GROMACS .gro file of C-alpha atoms in nm:
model
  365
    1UNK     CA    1   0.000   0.000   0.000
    2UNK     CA    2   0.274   0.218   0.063
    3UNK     CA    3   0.459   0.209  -0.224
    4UNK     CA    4   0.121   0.231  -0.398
    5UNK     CA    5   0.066   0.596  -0.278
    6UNK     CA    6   0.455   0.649  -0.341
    7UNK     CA    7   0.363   0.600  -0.685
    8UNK     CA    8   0.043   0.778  -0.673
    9UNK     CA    9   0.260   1.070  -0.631
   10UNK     CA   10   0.432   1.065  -0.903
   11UNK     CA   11   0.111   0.946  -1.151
   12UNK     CA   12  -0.070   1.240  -1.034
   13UNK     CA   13   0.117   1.448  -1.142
   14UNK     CA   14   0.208   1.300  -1.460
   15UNK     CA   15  -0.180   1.284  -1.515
   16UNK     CA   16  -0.232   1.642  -1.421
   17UNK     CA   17   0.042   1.829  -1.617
   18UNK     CA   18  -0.068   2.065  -1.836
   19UNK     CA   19  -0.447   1.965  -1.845
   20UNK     CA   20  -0.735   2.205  -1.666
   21UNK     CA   21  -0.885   2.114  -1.357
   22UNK     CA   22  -1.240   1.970  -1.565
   23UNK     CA   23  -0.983   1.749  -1.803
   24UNK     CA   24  -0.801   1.614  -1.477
   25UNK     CA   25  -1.131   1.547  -1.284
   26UNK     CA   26  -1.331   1.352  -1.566
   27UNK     CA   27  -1.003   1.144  -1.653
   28UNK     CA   28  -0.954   1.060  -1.239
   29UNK     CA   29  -1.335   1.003  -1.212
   30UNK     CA   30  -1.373   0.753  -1.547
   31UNK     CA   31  -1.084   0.605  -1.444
   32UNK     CA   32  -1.114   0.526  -1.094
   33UNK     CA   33  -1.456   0.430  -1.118
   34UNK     CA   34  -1.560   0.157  -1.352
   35UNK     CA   35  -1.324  -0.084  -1.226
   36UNK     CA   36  -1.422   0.007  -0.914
   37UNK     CA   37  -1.741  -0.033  -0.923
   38UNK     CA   38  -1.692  -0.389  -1.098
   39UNK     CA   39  -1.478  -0.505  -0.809
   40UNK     CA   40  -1.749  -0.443  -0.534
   41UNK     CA   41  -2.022  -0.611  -0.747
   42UNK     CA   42  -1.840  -0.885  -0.774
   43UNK     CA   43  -1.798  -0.926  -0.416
   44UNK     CA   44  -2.161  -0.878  -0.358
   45UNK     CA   45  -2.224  -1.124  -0.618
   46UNK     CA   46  -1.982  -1.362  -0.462
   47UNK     CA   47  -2.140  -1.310  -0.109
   48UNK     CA   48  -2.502  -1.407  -0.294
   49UNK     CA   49  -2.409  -1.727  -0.496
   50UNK     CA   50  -2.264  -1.861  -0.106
   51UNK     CA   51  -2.586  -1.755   0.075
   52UNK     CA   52  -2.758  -1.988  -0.200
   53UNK     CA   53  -2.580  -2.255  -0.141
   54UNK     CA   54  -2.622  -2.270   0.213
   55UNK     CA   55  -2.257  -2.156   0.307
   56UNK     CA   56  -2.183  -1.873   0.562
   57UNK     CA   57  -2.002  -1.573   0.372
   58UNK     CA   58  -1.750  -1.386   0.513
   59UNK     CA   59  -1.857  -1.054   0.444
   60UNK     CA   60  -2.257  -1.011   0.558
   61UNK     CA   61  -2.409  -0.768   0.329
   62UNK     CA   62  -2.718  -0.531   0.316
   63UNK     CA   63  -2.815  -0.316   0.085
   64UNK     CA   64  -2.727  -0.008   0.308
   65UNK     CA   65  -2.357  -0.144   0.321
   66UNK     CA   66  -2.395  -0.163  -0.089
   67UNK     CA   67  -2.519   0.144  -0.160
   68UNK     CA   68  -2.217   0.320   0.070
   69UNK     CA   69  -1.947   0.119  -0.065
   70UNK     CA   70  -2.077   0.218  -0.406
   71UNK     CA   71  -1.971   0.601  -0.341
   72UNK     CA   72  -1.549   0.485  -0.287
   73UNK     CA   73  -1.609   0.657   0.066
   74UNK     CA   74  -1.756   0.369   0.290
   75UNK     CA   75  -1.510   0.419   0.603
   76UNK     CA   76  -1.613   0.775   0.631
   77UNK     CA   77  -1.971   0.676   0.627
   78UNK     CA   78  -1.924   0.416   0.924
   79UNK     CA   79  -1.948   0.128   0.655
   80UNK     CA   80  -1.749  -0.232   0.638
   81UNK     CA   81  -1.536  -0.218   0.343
   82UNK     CA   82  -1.681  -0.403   0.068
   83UNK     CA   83  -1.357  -0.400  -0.116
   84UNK     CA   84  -1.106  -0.394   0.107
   85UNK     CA   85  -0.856  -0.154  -0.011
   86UNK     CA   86  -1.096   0.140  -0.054
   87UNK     CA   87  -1.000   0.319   0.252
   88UNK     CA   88  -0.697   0.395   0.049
   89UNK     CA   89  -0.844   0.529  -0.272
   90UNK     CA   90  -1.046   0.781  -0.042
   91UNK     CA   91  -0.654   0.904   0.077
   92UNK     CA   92  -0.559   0.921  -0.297
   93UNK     CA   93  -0.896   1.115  -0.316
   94UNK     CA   94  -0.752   1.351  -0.133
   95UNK     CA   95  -0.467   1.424  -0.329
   96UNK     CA   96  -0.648   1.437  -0.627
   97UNK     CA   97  -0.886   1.768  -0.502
   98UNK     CA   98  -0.513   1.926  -0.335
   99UNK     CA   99  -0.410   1.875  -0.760
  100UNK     CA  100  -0.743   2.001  -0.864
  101UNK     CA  101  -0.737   2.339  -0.661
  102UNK     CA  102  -0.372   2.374  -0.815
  103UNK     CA  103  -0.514   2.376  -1.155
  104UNK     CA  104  -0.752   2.601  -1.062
  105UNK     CA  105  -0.524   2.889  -0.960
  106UNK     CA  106  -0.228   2.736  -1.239
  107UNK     CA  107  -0.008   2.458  -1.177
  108UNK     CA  108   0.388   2.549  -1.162
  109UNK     CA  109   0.751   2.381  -1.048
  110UNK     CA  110   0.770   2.706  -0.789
  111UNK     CA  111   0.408   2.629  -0.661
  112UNK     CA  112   0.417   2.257  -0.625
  113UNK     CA  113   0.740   2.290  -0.426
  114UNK     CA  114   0.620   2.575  -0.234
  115UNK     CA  115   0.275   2.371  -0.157
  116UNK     CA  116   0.481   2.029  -0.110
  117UNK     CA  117   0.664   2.191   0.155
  118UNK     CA  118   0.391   2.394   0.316
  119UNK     CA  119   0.161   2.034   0.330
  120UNK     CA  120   0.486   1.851   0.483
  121UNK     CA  121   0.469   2.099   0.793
  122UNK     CA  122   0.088   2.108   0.858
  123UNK     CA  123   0.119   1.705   0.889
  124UNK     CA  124   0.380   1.722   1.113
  125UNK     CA  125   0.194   2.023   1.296
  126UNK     CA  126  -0.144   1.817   1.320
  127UNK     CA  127   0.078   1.490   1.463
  128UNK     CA  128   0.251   1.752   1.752
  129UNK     CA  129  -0.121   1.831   1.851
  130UNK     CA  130  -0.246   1.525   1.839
  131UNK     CA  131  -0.536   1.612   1.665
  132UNK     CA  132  -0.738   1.349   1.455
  133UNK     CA  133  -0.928   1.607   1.261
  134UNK     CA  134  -0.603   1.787   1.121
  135UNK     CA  135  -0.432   1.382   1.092
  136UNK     CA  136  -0.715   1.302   0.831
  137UNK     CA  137  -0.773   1.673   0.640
  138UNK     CA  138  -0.380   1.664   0.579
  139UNK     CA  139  -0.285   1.269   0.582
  140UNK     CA  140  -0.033   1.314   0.802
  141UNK     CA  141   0.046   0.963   0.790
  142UNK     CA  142   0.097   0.939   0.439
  143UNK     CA  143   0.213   1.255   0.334
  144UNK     CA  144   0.531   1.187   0.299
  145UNK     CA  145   0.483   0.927   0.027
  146UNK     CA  146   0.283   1.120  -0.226
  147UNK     CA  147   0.542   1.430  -0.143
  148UNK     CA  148   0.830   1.183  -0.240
  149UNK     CA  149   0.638   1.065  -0.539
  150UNK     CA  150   0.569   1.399  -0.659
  151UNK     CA  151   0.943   1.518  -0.631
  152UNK     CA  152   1.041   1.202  -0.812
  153UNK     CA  153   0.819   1.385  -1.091
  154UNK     CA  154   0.944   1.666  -1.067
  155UNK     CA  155   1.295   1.550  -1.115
  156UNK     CA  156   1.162   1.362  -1.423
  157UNK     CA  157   1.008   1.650  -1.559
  158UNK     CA  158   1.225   1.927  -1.518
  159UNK     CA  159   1.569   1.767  -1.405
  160UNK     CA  160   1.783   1.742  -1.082
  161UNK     CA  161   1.833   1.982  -0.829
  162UNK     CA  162   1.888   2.044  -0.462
  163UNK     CA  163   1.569   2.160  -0.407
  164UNK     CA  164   1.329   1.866  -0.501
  165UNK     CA  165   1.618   1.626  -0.371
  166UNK     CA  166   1.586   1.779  -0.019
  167UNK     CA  167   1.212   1.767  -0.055
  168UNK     CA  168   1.223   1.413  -0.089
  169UNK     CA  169   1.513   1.380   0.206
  170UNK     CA  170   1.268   1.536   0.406
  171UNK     CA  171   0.919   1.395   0.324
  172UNK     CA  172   1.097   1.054   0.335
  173UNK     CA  173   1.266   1.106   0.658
  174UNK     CA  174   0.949   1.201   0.795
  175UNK     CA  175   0.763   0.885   0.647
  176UNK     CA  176   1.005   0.658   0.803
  177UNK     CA  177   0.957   0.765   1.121
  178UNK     CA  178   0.577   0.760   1.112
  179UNK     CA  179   0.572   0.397   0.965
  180UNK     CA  180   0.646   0.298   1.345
  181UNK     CA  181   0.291   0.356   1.410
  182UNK     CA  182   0.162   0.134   1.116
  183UNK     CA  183   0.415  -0.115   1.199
  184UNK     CA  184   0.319  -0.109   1.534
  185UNK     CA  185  -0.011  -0.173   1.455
  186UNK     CA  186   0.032  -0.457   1.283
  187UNK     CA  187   0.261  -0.575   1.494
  188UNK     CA  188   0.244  -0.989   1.569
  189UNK     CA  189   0.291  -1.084   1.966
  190UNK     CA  190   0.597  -1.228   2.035
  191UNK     CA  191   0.358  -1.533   2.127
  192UNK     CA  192   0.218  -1.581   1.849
  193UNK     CA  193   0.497  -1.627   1.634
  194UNK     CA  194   0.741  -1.327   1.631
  195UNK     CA  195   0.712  -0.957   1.572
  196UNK     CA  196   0.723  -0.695   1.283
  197UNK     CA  197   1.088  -0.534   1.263
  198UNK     CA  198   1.019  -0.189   1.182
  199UNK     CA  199   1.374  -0.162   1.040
  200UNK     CA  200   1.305  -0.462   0.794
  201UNK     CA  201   0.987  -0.242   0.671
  202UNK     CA  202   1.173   0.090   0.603
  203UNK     CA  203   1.485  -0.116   0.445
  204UNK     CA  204   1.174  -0.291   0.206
  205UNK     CA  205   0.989   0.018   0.141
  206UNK     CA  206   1.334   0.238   0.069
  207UNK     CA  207   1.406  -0.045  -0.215
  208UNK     CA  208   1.073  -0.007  -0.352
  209UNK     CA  209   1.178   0.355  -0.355
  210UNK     CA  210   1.512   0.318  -0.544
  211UNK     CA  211   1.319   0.123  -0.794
  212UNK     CA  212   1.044   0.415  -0.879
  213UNK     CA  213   1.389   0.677  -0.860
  214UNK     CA  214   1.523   0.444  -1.173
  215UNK     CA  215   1.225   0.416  -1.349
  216UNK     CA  216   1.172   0.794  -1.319
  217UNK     CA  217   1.482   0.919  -1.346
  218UNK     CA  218   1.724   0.669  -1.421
  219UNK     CA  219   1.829   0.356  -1.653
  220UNK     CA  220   1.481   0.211  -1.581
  221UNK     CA  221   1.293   0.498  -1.786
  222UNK     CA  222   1.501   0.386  -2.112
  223UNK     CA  223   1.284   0.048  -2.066
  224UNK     CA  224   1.015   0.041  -2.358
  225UNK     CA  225   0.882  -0.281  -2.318
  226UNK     CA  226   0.517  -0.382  -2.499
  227UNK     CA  227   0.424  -0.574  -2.177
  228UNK     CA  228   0.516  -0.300  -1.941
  229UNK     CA  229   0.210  -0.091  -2.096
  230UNK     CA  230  -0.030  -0.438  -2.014
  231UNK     CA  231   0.122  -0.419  -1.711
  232UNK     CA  232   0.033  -0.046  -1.604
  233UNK     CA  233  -0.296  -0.118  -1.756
  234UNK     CA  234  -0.347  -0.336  -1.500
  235UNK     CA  235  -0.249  -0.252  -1.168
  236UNK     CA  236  -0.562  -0.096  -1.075
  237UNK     CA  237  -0.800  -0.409  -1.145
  238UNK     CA  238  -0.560  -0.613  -0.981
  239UNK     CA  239  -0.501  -0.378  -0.693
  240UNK     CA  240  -0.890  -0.406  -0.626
  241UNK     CA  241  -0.940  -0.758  -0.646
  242UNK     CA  242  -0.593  -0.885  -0.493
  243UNK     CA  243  -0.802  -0.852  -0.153
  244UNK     CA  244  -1.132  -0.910  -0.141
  245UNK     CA  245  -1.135  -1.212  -0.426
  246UNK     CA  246  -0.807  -1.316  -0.437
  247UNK     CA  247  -0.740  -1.367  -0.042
  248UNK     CA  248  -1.049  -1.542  -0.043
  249UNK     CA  249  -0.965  -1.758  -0.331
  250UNK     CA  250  -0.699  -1.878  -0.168
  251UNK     CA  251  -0.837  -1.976   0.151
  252UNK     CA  252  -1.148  -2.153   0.005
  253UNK     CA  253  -0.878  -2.400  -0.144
  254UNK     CA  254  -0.697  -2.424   0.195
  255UNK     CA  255  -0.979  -2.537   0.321
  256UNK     CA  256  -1.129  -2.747   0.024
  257UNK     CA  257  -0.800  -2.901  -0.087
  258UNK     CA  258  -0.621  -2.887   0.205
  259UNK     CA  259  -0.299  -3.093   0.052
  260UNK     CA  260  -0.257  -2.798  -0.182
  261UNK     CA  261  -0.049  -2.588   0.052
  262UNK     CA  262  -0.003  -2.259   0.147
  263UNK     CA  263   0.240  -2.143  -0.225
  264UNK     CA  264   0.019  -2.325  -0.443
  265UNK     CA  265  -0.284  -2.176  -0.304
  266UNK     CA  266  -0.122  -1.804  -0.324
  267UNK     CA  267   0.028  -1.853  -0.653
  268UNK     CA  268  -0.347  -1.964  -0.782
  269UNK     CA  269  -0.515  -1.704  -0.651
  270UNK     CA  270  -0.251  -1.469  -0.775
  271UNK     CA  271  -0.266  -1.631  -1.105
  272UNK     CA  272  -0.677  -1.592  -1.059
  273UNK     CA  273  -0.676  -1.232  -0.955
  274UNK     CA  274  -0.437  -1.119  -1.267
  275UNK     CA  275  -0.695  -1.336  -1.519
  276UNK     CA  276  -0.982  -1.171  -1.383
  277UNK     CA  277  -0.783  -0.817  -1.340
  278UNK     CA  278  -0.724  -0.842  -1.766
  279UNK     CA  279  -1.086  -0.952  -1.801
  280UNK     CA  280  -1.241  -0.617  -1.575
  281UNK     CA  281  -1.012  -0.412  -1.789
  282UNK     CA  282  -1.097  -0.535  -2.105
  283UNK     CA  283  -1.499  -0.588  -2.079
  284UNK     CA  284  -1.525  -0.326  -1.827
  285UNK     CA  285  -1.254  -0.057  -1.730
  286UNK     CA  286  -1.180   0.058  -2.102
  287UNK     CA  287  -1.549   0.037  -2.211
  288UNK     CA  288  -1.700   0.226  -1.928
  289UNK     CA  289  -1.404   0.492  -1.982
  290UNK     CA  290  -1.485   0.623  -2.292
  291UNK     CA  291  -1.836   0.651  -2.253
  292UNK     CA  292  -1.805   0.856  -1.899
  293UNK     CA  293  -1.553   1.029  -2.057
  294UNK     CA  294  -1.820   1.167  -2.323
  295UNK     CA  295  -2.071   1.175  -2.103
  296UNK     CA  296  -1.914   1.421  -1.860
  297UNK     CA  297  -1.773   1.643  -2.152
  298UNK     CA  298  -2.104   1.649  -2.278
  299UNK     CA  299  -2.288   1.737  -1.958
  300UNK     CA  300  -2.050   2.035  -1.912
  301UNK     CA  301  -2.093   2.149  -2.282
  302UNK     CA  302  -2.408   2.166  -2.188
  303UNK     CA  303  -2.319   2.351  -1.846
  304UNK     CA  304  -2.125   2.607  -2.079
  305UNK     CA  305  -2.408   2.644  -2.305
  306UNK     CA  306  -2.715   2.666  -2.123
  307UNK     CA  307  -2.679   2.904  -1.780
  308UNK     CA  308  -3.012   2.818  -1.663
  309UNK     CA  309  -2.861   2.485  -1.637
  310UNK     CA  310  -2.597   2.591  -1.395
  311UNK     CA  311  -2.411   2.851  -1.498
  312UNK     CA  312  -2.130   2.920  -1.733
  313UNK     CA  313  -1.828   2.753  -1.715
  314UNK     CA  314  -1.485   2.892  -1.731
  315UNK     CA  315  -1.283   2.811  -1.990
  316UNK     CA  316  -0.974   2.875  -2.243
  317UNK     CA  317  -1.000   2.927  -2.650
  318UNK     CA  318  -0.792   2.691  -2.803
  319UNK     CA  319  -0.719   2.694  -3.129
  320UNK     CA  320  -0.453   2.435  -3.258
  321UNK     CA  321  -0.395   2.046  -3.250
  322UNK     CA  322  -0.536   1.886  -2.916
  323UNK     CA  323  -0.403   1.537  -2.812
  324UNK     CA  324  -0.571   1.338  -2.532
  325UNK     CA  325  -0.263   1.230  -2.343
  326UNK     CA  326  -0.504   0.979  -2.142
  327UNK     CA  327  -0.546   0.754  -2.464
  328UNK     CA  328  -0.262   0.592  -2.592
  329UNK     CA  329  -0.258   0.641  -2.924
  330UNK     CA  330  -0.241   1.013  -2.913
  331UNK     CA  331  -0.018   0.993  -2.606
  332UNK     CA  332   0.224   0.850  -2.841
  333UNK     CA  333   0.123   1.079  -3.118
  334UNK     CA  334   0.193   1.415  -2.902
  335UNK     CA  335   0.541   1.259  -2.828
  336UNK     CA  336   0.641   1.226  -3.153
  337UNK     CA  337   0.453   1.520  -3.286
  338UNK     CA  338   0.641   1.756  -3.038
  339UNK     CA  339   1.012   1.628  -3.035
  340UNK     CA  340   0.990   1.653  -3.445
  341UNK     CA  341   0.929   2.009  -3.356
  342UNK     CA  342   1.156   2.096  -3.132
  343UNK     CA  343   1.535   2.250  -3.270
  344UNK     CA  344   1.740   2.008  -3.042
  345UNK     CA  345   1.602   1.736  -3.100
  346UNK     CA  346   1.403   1.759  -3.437
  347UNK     CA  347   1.632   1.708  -3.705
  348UNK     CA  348   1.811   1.363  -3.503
  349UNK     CA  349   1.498   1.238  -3.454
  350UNK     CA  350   1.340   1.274  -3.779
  351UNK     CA  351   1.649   1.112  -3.957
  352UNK     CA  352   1.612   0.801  -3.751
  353UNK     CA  353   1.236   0.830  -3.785
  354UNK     CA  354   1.270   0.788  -4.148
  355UNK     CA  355   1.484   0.546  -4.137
  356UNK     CA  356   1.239   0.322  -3.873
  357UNK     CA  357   0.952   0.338  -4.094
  358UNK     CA  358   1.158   0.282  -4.382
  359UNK     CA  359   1.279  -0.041  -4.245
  360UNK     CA  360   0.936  -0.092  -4.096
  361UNK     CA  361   0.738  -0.019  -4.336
  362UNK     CA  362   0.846  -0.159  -4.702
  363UNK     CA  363   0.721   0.104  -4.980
  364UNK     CA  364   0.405  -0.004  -5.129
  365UNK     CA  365   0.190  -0.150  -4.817
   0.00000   0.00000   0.00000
């Protein structure tokens, strides 16, 4: 989970760049949701077929609990968790309105240091007072994560310094110390079979940080890999149902084939949850995108147009080529569109472009 906001940091960002707080909010929102949606369904579904055949489910339902869980925000509303890792989507929810206000008043390298900084010291402000109102409006416990992820994008996008370095000293000094509490939390009694070593988490979670550095910054961001793309595609869907399917696919077989043991079980259910994560993007994540994605920038044409609606809506005149970095296909197209243009790089990269589809592409097809 940790290095899952760590990264959330730095895909914000990367998301947000450039884009107007409307574009960022309908891309988080058709995003996020879809798969989302699909994951606590399934559950629900899952929890139905075992009532019908007489077995007792693990997770007791009611349509109250349902509806909640539907909104990403059951914890707040005093709600089990349906899928279990939702508590941390509604952190990441968080972020995403901190990025949206940005946008709002313009996003800049001066500001997002200056507000990195200034949301660093209210976290450690709320933790000296103790206060659990000021812990949850500025995630103090987390802060640190998405501070180091967003200075890792930084880096990447405008290049080294000591200022975003000692941002990230900072934010992940701080997040190192306040991984005691989590640690401690989940401690195991001594009893029971041994305890959590709070060094052996940091010394885990600093690798996993090393690894997003390279891939952001260093020899790891030279990788172009097809399958990486598959990959990235589907973290999310697997992210959801890792939990709340997969655990649980893995335990029935514990229990039904007991001989199985414990790294057979895992590596099925693992092997389970990725099938099902490429089936929820494919039949449901990608579909359901597009069509929110019209259906939002339709309603606020319509917004624009109409003030008895509700009321105009800000924007900018463009007039020019418009890519939408959240597809693919013109993610890739910008890219190429924009370093053919530019006087550094241009005339190097057209030469070998030429020469790619050339050797690509024989002349005639």
């Amino acid at each position: 989970m940790e290095f899952f906001f760590m990264v959330s940091g730095f895909v914000i960002c990367l998301s947000c760049w450039g884009r107007t707080p409307v574009q960022f909010i309908v891309s988080r929102v058709s995003r996020l949701f879809p798969s989302y949606w699909c994951a606590v369904l399934m559950v629900v579904g899952l929890v139905f077929i075992t009532r019908l055949v007489h077995l007792q489910a693990a997770t007791p339902l009611d349509p109250r609990t349902v509806l909640g869980n539907l909104t990403m925000v059951p914890g707040s509303l005093g709600l089990q968790l349906i899928a279990g890792v939702a508590w941390t989507l509604w952190v990441e929810a968080r972020c995403y309105l901190l990025m949206a206000i940005m946008l709002y008043f313009g996003l800049t390298y001066r500001r997002m240091i200056a507000v990195c900084g200034t949301w660093l010291t209210l976290a450690v402000i709320a933790r000296e007072l103790d206060s659990t109102v000021l812990d949850e409006l500025f995630v103090s416990q987390d802060v640190g994560l998405f501070i180091t992820g967003i200075a890792l994008y930084l880096m990447h996008r405008f290049g080294r310094n000591l200022v975003p370095w000692l941002l990230a000293g900072f934010a992940w000094c701080y997040e190192l110390t306040v991984l005691n509490d989590r640690v401690t939390a989940h401690a195991v009694k001594p009893a029971d079979g041994g305890a959590i070593s709070w060094a052996a988490c940091a010394a885990i979670l600093t690798c996993f940080l090393a690894v997003l550095a390279l891939a952001g910054n260093g020899p790891l961001a030279r990788l172009r890999w097809r399958w990486l793309v598959t990959a990235g595609a589907l973290t999310y869907p697997f992210y959801l149902v890792h939990q709340s399917i997969g655990i649980l696919v893995a335990k029935g077989l514990l229990q039904t084939v007991p001989a199985l043991g414990v790294l057979p079980s895992m590596a099925v259910a693992a092997v389970s949850s990725l099938l099902l994560s490429g089936a929820i993007y494919r039949m449901v994540e990608n579909p359901l995108m597009r069509v929110l994605r019209r259906q939002l920038t339709d309603a606020l044409q319509q917004l624009a147009a109409d003030e008895e609606v509700g009321g105009p809506v800000h924007g900018v005149v463009f007039k020019g080529r418009r890519y939408d970095t959240g597809a693919r296909d013109d993610y890739l197209r910008a890219i190429i569109r924009l370093t053919a243009e530019r006087e550094d790089l241009g005339p190097v990269f057209k030469a070998w472009l030429r020469e790619f589809v050339r050797a690509e592409i024989p002349v005639g097809n």
